[in-house]
Protein backbone atom coordinates (compact mmCIF):
# COMPACT_ATOMS: atom_id res chain seq x y z
CA UNK A 1 45.29 -65.82 -27.80
CA UNK A 2 42.52 -68.38 -27.50
CA UNK A 3 39.63 -69.46 -29.62
CA UNK A 4 36.32 -67.59 -29.80
CA UNK A 5 33.51 -69.33 -27.92
CA UNK A 6 29.78 -68.92 -28.30
CA UNK A 7 26.75 -71.00 -27.56
CA UNK A 8 24.14 -71.14 -30.27
CA UNK A 9 20.47 -71.75 -29.64
CA UNK A 10 18.25 -72.06 -32.71
CA UNK A 11 15.13 -70.18 -31.59
CA UNK A 12 13.04 -71.58 -34.47
CA UNK A 13 13.79 -75.12 -33.30
CA UNK A 14 12.20 -74.66 -29.86
CA UNK A 15 9.24 -76.85 -28.96
CA UNK A 16 7.34 -77.24 -25.72
CA UNK A 17 5.24 -79.99 -24.25
CA UNK A 18 6.27 -80.51 -20.64
CA UNK A 19 9.93 -79.65 -21.40
CA UNK A 20 11.50 -77.09 -23.71
CA UNK A 21 13.49 -78.80 -26.44
CA UNK A 22 15.63 -77.14 -29.09
CA UNK A 23 18.89 -77.10 -30.99
CA UNK A 24 21.86 -75.97 -28.89
CA UNK A 25 25.61 -76.28 -29.40
CA UNK A 26 28.96 -74.89 -28.36
CA UNK A 27 30.53 -73.01 -31.26
CA UNK A 28 34.27 -72.43 -31.63
CA UNK A 29 35.48 -69.67 -33.97
CA UNK A 30 32.00 -69.28 -35.47
CA UNK A 31 32.11 -72.53 -37.45
CA UNK A 32 32.94 -75.61 -35.33
CA UNK A 33 29.76 -76.90 -33.65
CA UNK A 34 29.87 -79.31 -30.72
CA UNK A 35 28.16 -81.78 -30.61
CA UNK A 36 26.66 -80.62 -33.94
CA UNK A 37 24.71 -77.81 -35.57
CA UNK A 38 21.40 -79.66 -35.28
CA UNK A 39 21.90 -81.18 -31.81
CA UNK A 40 18.55 -81.17 -30.02
CA UNK A 41 18.34 -81.23 -26.24
CA UNK A 42 16.41 -80.10 -23.17
CA UNK A 43 17.70 -76.53 -23.34
CA UNK A 44 16.49 -75.12 -20.00
CA UNK A 45 17.85 -78.12 -18.11
CA UNK A 46 21.28 -78.12 -19.76
CA UNK A 47 21.68 -74.35 -19.44
CA UNK A 48 21.06 -74.64 -15.69
CA UNK A 49 23.80 -77.29 -15.51
CA UNK A 50 26.20 -75.30 -17.69
CA UNK A 51 25.79 -72.13 -15.65
CA UNK A 52 26.55 -74.09 -12.47
CA UNK A 53 29.67 -75.56 -14.12
CA UNK A 54 30.85 -72.18 -15.39
CA UNK A 55 30.37 -70.55 -11.98
CA UNK A 56 32.44 -73.35 -10.40
CA UNK A 57 35.11 -72.94 -13.10
CA UNK A 58 35.48 -69.22 -12.38
CA UNK A 59 36.39 -69.90 -8.76
CA UNK A 60 38.24 -73.19 -9.29
CA UNK A 61 41.94 -73.72 -8.68
CA UNK A 62 44.17 -74.33 -11.69
CA UNK A 63 43.83 -77.67 -13.47
CA UNK A 64 40.32 -78.40 -12.12
CA UNK A 65 37.86 -79.70 -14.72
CA UNK A 66 34.10 -79.24 -15.02
CA UNK A 67 31.63 -80.95 -17.32
CA UNK A 68 29.11 -79.20 -19.52
CA UNK A 69 26.88 -82.20 -20.04
CA UNK A 70 24.08 -82.78 -22.50
CA UNK A 71 20.87 -84.49 -21.42
CA UNK A 72 21.06 -86.85 -24.37
CA UNK A 73 24.50 -88.15 -23.36
CA UNK A 74 27.08 -89.47 -23.07
CA UNK A 75 28.49 -86.53 -25.05
CA UNK A 76 29.76 -83.52 -23.13
CA UNK A 77 32.21 -80.65 -23.17
CA UNK A 78 34.84 -80.64 -20.43
CA UNK A 79 36.51 -77.37 -19.39
CA UNK A 80 39.91 -77.56 -17.68
CA UNK A 81 41.16 -74.35 -16.08
CA UNK A 82 44.68 -73.66 -17.38
CA UNK A 83 45.11 -70.08 -16.09
CA UNK A 84 43.11 -67.61 -14.04
CA UNK A 85 41.44 -66.40 -17.24
CA UNK A 86 41.46 -69.36 -19.64
CA UNK A 87 40.22 -72.92 -19.94
CA UNK A 88 40.88 -75.70 -22.41
CA UNK A 89 37.70 -77.20 -23.80
CA UNK A 90 37.51 -80.85 -24.78
CA UNK A 91 34.67 -82.51 -26.61
CA UNK A 92 33.91 -85.98 -25.25
CA UNK A 93 32.01 -88.03 -27.81
CA UNK A 94 30.10 -91.28 -27.56
CA UNK A 95 33.40 -93.18 -27.78
CA UNK A 96 34.60 -91.36 -24.59
CA UNK A 97 37.65 -89.95 -26.38
CA UNK A 98 38.60 -86.35 -25.53
CA UNK A 99 39.15 -84.06 -28.54
CA UNK A 100 40.67 -80.64 -27.87
CA UNK A 101 38.29 -77.92 -29.06
CA UNK A 102 40.63 -75.08 -28.09
CA UNK A 103 41.56 -72.69 -25.32
CA UNK A 104 38.93 -70.08 -24.49
CA UNK A 105 38.47 -67.12 -22.21
CA UNK A 106 36.45 -68.07 -19.12
CA UNK A 107 34.88 -64.61 -19.22
CA UNK A 108 33.83 -65.12 -22.85
CA UNK A 109 32.27 -68.46 -21.89
CA UNK A 110 30.42 -66.79 -19.00
CA UNK A 111 29.09 -64.04 -21.27
CA UNK A 112 28.05 -66.57 -23.93
CA UNK A 113 26.03 -68.45 -21.31
CA UNK A 114 24.32 -65.26 -20.14
CA UNK A 115 23.47 -64.27 -23.71
CA UNK A 116 22.02 -67.64 -24.74
CA UNK A 117 20.07 -67.94 -21.49
CA UNK A 118 18.35 -64.61 -22.07
CA UNK A 119 17.59 -65.61 -25.67
CA UNK A 120 15.84 -68.68 -24.31
CA UNK A 121 14.04 -66.81 -21.52
CA UNK A 122 12.78 -64.21 -24.01
CA UNK A 123 11.43 -66.98 -26.26
CA UNK A 124 9.80 -68.65 -23.24
CA UNK A 125 8.11 -65.36 -22.31
CA UNK A 126 6.98 -64.65 -25.89
CA UNK A 127 5.40 -68.09 -26.12
CA UNK A 128 3.87 -68.07 -22.65
CA UNK A 129 5.59 -71.33 -21.68
CA UNK A 130 6.01 -72.23 -18.02
CA UNK A 131 7.85 -75.05 -16.28
CA UNK A 132 10.05 -75.54 -13.25
CA UNK A 133 13.34 -75.59 -15.18
CA UNK A 134 12.58 -72.25 -16.85
CA UNK A 135 11.81 -70.66 -13.48
CA UNK A 136 15.01 -72.09 -11.99
CA UNK A 137 16.94 -70.74 -14.99
CA UNK A 138 15.72 -67.20 -14.23
CA UNK A 139 17.49 -67.39 -10.85
CA UNK A 140 20.51 -69.38 -12.00
CA UNK A 141 21.45 -66.82 -14.66
CA UNK A 142 21.49 -64.10 -11.99
CA UNK A 143 24.12 -66.11 -10.08
CA UNK A 144 26.53 -65.96 -12.99
CA UNK A 145 25.79 -62.35 -13.93
CA UNK A 146 26.95 -61.13 -10.54
CA UNK A 147 30.48 -62.59 -10.76
């Protein structure tokens, strides 16, 4: 059995000027945060990228890898498909070394992305924020919901 995966967005951290910025991280087993609990990034942009990577991972052949990059790189999470239902996640830090985060369910990763995306979209709607990345995200999340 693999590790639990979630993606945490700190709603109270969200700010908006021309881009939506906030704290976002991958969380393994409810306590290991990658890249860190207070990592701040361009959340709408990275969620669009991550959804695209997850969708590719679902349909990928075994042993293919996909990056879940952060805008403020070079840190990223790399997912390597190890079975039809699971992927190994590696955290790639500034030193370019790969640290195994654990093996996770691809379906759990997909659902975590859907959940965090709707949390962000709800906050965007509540605050009346508008930008191109947020509008793209509304369509991108539909592409992963339907698989």
